[in-house]
Coordinates of C-alpha atoms in Angstrom, one line a residue:
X1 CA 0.0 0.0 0.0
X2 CA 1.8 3.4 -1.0
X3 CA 1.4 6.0 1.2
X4 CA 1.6 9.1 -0.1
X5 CA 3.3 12.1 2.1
X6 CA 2.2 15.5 1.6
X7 CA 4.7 18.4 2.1
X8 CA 5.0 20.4 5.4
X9 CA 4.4 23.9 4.8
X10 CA 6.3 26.3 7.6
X11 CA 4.4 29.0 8.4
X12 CA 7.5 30.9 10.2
X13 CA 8.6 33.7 7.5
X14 CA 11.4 33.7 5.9
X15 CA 14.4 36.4 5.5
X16 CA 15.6 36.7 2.5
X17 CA 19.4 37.3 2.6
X18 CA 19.7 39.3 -0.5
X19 CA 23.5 41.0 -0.9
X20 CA 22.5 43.6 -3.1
X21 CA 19.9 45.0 -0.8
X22 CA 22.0 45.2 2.0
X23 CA 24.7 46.8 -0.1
X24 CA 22.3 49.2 -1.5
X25 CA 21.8 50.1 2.3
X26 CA 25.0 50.7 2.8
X27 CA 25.3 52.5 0.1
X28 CA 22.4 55.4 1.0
X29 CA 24.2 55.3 4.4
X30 CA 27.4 56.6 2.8
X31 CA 25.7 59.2 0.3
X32 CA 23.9 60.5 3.6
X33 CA 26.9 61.2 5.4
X34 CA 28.8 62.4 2.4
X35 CA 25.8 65.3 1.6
X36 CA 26.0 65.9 5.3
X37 CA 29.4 66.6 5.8
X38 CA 29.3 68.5 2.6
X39 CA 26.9 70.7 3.7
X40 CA 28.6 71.4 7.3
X41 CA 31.9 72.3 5.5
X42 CA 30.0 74.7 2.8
X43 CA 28.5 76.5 5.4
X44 CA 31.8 76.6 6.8
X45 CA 33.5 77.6 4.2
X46 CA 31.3 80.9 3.5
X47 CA 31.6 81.5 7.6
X48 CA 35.3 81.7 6.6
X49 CA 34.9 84.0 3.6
X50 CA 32.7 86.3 5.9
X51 CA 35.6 86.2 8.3
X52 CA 38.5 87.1 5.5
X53 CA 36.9 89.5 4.0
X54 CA 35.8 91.4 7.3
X55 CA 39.3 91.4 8.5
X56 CA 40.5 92.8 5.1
X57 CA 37.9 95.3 5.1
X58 CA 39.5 96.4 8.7
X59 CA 43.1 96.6 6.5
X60 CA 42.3 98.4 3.8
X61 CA 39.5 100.8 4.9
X62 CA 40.5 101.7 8.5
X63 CA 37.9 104.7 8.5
X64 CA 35.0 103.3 7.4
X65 CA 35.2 100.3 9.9
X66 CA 35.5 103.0 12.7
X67 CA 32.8 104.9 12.1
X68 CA 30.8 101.9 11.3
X69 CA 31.9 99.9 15.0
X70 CA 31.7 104.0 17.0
X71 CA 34.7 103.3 18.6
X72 CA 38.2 104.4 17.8
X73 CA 40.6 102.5 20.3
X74 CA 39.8 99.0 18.8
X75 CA 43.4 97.7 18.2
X76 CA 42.8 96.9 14.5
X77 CA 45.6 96.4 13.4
X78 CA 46.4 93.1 15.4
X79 CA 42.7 92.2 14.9
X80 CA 42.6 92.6 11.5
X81 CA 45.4 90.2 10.9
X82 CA 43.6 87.6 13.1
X83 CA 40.8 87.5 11.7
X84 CA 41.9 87.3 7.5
X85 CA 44.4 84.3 8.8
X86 CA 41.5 82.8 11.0
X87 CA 39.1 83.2 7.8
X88 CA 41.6 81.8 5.6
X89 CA 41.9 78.8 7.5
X90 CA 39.1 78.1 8.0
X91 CA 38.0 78.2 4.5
X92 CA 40.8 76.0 3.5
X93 CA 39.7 73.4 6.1
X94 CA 36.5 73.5 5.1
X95 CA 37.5 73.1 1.2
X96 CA 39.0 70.1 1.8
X97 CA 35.9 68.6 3.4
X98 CA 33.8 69.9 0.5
X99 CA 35.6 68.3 -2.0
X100 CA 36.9 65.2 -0.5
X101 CA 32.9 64.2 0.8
X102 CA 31.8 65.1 -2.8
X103 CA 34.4 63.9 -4.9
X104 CA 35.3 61.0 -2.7
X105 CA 38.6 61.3 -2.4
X106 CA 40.3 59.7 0.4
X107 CA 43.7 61.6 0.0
X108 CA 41.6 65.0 0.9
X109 CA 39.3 63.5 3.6
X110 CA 42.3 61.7 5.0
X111 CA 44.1 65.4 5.0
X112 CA 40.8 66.5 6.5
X113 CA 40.9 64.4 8.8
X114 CA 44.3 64.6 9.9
X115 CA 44.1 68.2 10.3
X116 CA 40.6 68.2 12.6
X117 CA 42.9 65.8 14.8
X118 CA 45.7 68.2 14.5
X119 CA 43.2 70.9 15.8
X120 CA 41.7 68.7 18.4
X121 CA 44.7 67.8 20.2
X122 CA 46.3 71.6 20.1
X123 CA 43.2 72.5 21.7
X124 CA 43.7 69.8 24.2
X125 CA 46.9 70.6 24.8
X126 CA 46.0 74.4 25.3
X127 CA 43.5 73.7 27.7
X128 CA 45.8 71.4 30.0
X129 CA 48.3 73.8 30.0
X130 CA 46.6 76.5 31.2
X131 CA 45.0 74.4 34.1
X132 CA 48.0 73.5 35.2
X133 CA 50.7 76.3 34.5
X134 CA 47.6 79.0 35.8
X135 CA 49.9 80.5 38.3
X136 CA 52.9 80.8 35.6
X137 CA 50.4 82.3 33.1
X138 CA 49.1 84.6 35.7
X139 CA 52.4 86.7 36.2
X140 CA 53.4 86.3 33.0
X141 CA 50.2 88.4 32.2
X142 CA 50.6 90.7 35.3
X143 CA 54.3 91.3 33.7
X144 CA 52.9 91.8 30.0
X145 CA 50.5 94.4 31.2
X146 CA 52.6 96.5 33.5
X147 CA 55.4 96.3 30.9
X148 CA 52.5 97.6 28.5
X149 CA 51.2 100.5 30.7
X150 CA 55.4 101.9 31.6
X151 CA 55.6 101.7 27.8
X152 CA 52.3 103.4 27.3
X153 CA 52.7 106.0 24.1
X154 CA 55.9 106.2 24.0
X155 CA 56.1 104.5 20.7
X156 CA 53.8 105.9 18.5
X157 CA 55.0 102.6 15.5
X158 CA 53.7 100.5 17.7
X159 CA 50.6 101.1 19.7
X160 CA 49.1 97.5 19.3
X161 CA 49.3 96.6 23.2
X162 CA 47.9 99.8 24.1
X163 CA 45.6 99.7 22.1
X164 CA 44.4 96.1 23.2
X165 CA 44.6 97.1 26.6
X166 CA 42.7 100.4 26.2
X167 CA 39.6 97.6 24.9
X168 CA 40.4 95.4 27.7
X169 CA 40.1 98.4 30.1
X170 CA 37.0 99.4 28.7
X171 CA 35.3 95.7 28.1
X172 CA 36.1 95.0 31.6
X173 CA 35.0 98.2 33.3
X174 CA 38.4 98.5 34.9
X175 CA 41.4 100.7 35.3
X176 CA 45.4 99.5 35.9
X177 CA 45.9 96.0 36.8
X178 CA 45.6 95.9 40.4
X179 CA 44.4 99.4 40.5
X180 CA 44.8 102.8 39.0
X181 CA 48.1 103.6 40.8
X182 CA 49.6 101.6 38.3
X183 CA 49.3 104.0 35.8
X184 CA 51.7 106.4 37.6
X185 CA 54.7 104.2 36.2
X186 CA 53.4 105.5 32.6
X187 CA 56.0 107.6 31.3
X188 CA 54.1 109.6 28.9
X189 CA 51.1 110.1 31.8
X190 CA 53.5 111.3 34.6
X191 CA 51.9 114.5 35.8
X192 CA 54.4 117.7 37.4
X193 CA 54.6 118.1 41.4
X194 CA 51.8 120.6 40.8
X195 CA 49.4 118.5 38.9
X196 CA 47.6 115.6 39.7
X197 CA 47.9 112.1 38.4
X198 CA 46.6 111.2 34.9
X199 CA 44.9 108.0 33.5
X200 CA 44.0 107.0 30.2
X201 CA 40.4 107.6 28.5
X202 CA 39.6 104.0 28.5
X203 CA 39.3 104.5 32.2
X204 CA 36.8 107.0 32.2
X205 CA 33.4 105.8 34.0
X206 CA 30.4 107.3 32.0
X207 CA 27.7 105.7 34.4
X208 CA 29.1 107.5 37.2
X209 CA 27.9 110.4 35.8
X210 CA 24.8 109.2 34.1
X211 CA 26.2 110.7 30.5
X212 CA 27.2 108.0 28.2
X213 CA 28.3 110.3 25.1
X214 CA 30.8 111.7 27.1
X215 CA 33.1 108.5 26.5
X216 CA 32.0 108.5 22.7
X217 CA 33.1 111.5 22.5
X218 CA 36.5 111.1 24.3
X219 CA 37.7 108.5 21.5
X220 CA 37.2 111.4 18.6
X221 CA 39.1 114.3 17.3
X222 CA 36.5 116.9 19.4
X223 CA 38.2 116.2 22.7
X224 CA 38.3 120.5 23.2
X225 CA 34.3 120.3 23.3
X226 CA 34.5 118.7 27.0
X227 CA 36.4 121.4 28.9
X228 CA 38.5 120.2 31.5
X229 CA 37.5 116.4 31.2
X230 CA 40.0 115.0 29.1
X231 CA 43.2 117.0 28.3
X232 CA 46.0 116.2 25.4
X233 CA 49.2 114.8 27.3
X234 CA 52.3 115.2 25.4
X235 CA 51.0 114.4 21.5
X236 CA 47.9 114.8 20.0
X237 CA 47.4 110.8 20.0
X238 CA 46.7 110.6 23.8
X239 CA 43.5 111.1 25.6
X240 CA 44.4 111.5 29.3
X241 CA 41.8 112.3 32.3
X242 CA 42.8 113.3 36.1
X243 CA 43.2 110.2 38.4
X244 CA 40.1 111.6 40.4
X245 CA 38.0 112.4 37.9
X246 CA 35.3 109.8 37.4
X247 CA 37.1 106.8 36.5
X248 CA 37.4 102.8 37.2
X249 CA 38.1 102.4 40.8
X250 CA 38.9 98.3 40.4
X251 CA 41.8 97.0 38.6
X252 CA 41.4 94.8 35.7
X253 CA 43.0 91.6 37.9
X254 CA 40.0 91.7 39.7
X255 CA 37.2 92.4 37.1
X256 CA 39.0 89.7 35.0
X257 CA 38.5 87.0 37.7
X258 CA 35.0 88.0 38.4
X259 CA 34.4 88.1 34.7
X260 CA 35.6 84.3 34.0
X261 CA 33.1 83.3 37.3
X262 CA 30.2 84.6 35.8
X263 CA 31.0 83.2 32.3
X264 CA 32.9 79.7 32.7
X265 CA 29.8 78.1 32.3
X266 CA 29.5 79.6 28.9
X267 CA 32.8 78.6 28.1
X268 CA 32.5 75.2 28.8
X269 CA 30.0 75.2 27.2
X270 CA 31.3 76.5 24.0
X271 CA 34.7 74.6 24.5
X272 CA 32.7 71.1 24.7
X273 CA 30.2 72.2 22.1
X274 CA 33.4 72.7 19.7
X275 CA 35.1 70.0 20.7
X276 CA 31.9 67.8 19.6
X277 CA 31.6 69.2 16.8
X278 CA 35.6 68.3 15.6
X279 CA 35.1 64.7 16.9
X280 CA 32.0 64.4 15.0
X281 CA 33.3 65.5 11.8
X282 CA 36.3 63.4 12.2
X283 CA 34.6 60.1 12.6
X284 CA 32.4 60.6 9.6
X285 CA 35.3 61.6 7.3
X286 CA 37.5 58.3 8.7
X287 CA 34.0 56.7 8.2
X288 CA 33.4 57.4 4.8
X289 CA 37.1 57.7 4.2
X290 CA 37.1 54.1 5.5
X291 CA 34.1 52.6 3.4
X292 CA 33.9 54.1 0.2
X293 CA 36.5 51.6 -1.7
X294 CA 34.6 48.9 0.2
X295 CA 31.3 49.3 -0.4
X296 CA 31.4 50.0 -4.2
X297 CA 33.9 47.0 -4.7
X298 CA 31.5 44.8 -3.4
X299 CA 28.3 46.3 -4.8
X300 CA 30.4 46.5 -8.3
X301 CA 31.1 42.7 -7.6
X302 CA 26.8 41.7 -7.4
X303 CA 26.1 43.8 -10.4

């Protein structure tokens, strides 16, 4: 008697492990993080332009800038120069992350790479060094700025310092570095016996007084319009008030402490945010740097 055996039918479902598909998977995975990092690094890229071309704008049109900004005592010079070299690198950085996600070229994302790292680990560095050498850094600044304020005009070539410092002084609300008495070593500020002592404009205290053009006004050419306020010490390039006029009472040591105690979380902040940012782009350009010659050779291979 012949028995006749039907087939079992499995109801559990079946996968179908199909190459192609999974390589076409991979494939949209690696187009989505090349279009991604290429549209990082473009925006990037015109962030630096921005940058360049507002620091050469500082260069070659000095006036316009100042009238534009309202104030006078920015030290441009210096800034200017730091800002078309920060530009410029930044765009170049950027142009190699452009390119190499687009074209997929692993020389230029390698490069891209390699120079995020570089980046990475100066910042690193930066930041360990100042935590740990804080007390070296500290009198090295205290000796910077006192050297600064002795040397104050006396130079007219070379006015960069004072000029930073006149910002500082007036960013900071302060006067001196440990208080306005340190403005008496200033050779070009020395008063006579018969006078008093003189500080610079930047120490001038407007909300004392409740008049904020006065200060505007003590950066301009139309320093005779305030009286005895601010007098011309020596040249025509100095802006000098009396030491008890209404000016700064705290030195910048102090303001500059408080100042990094109401702001370090910001900076954190900002210093982790940027740091993320670098490790991010770095693993997806050793990612895709990685992949690419992979993934096509096999998904060349199935077709």
């Amino acid at each position: 008697m012949d028995t006749c055996e039907e087939p079992i039918v499995s109801l559990a479902p079946t996968y179908s492990k199909d190459p192609q598909a999974k390589m076409s998977a991979q494939e949209s995975c690696l187009s989505l993080i090349k279009y991604f990092l290429f549209v990082f690094n473009l925006f990037f890229f015109v962030l630096g332009g921005l940058i360049f071309c507002f620091g050469t704008w500082i260069l070659i049109d000095k006036t316009s800038f100042v009238s534009f900004v309202g104030l006078s005592f920015v030290p441009l010079q210096t800034w200017s120069k730091v800002l078309a070299v920060s530009g410029v690198l930044t765009m170049a950085l950027a142009l190699l992350g452009c390119v190499g996600a687009l074209k997929e070229l692993r020389c230029l994302l390698g490069l891209y790479f390699g120079m995020l790292l570089l980046l990475f680990a100066t910042q690193i560095t930066l930041g360990i060094l100042i935590s740990t050498q804080r007390v070296r850094l500290e009198r090295r600044v205290q000796e910077l700025v006192l050297r600064t304020i002795q040397s104050y005009r006396t130079n007219p070539d070379e006015t960069a310092a004072e000029e930073s410092w006149d910002y500082a002084q007036f960013q900071l609300r302060c006067c001196g570095w440990q208080s306005p008495r340190d403005w008496n070593k200033a050779q070009m500020l020395k008063a006579n016996e018969s006078e008093e002592p003189f500080v610079p404009c930047s120490c001038y205290n407007s909300t004392a007084t409740n008049d904020s053009t006065v200060f505007d006004k003590l950066f301009f050419s139309q320093l005779s319009r305030l009286g005895p306020r601010a007098k011309l010490r020596q040249t025509a390039d100095i802006c000098a008030l009396p030491a008890k006029a209404h000016i700064y009472r705290e030195g910048c040591a102090q303001s500059l402490q408080k100042w990094l105690h109401n702001n370090i979380i910001s900076i954190v902040g900002i210093c982790l945010g940027v740091g993320l940012l670098e490790l991010g782009f770095m693993t997806l350009s050793i990612f895709l740097c990685r992949n690419l010659d992979h993934v096509y050779d096999r998904l060349a291979r199935y077709r």
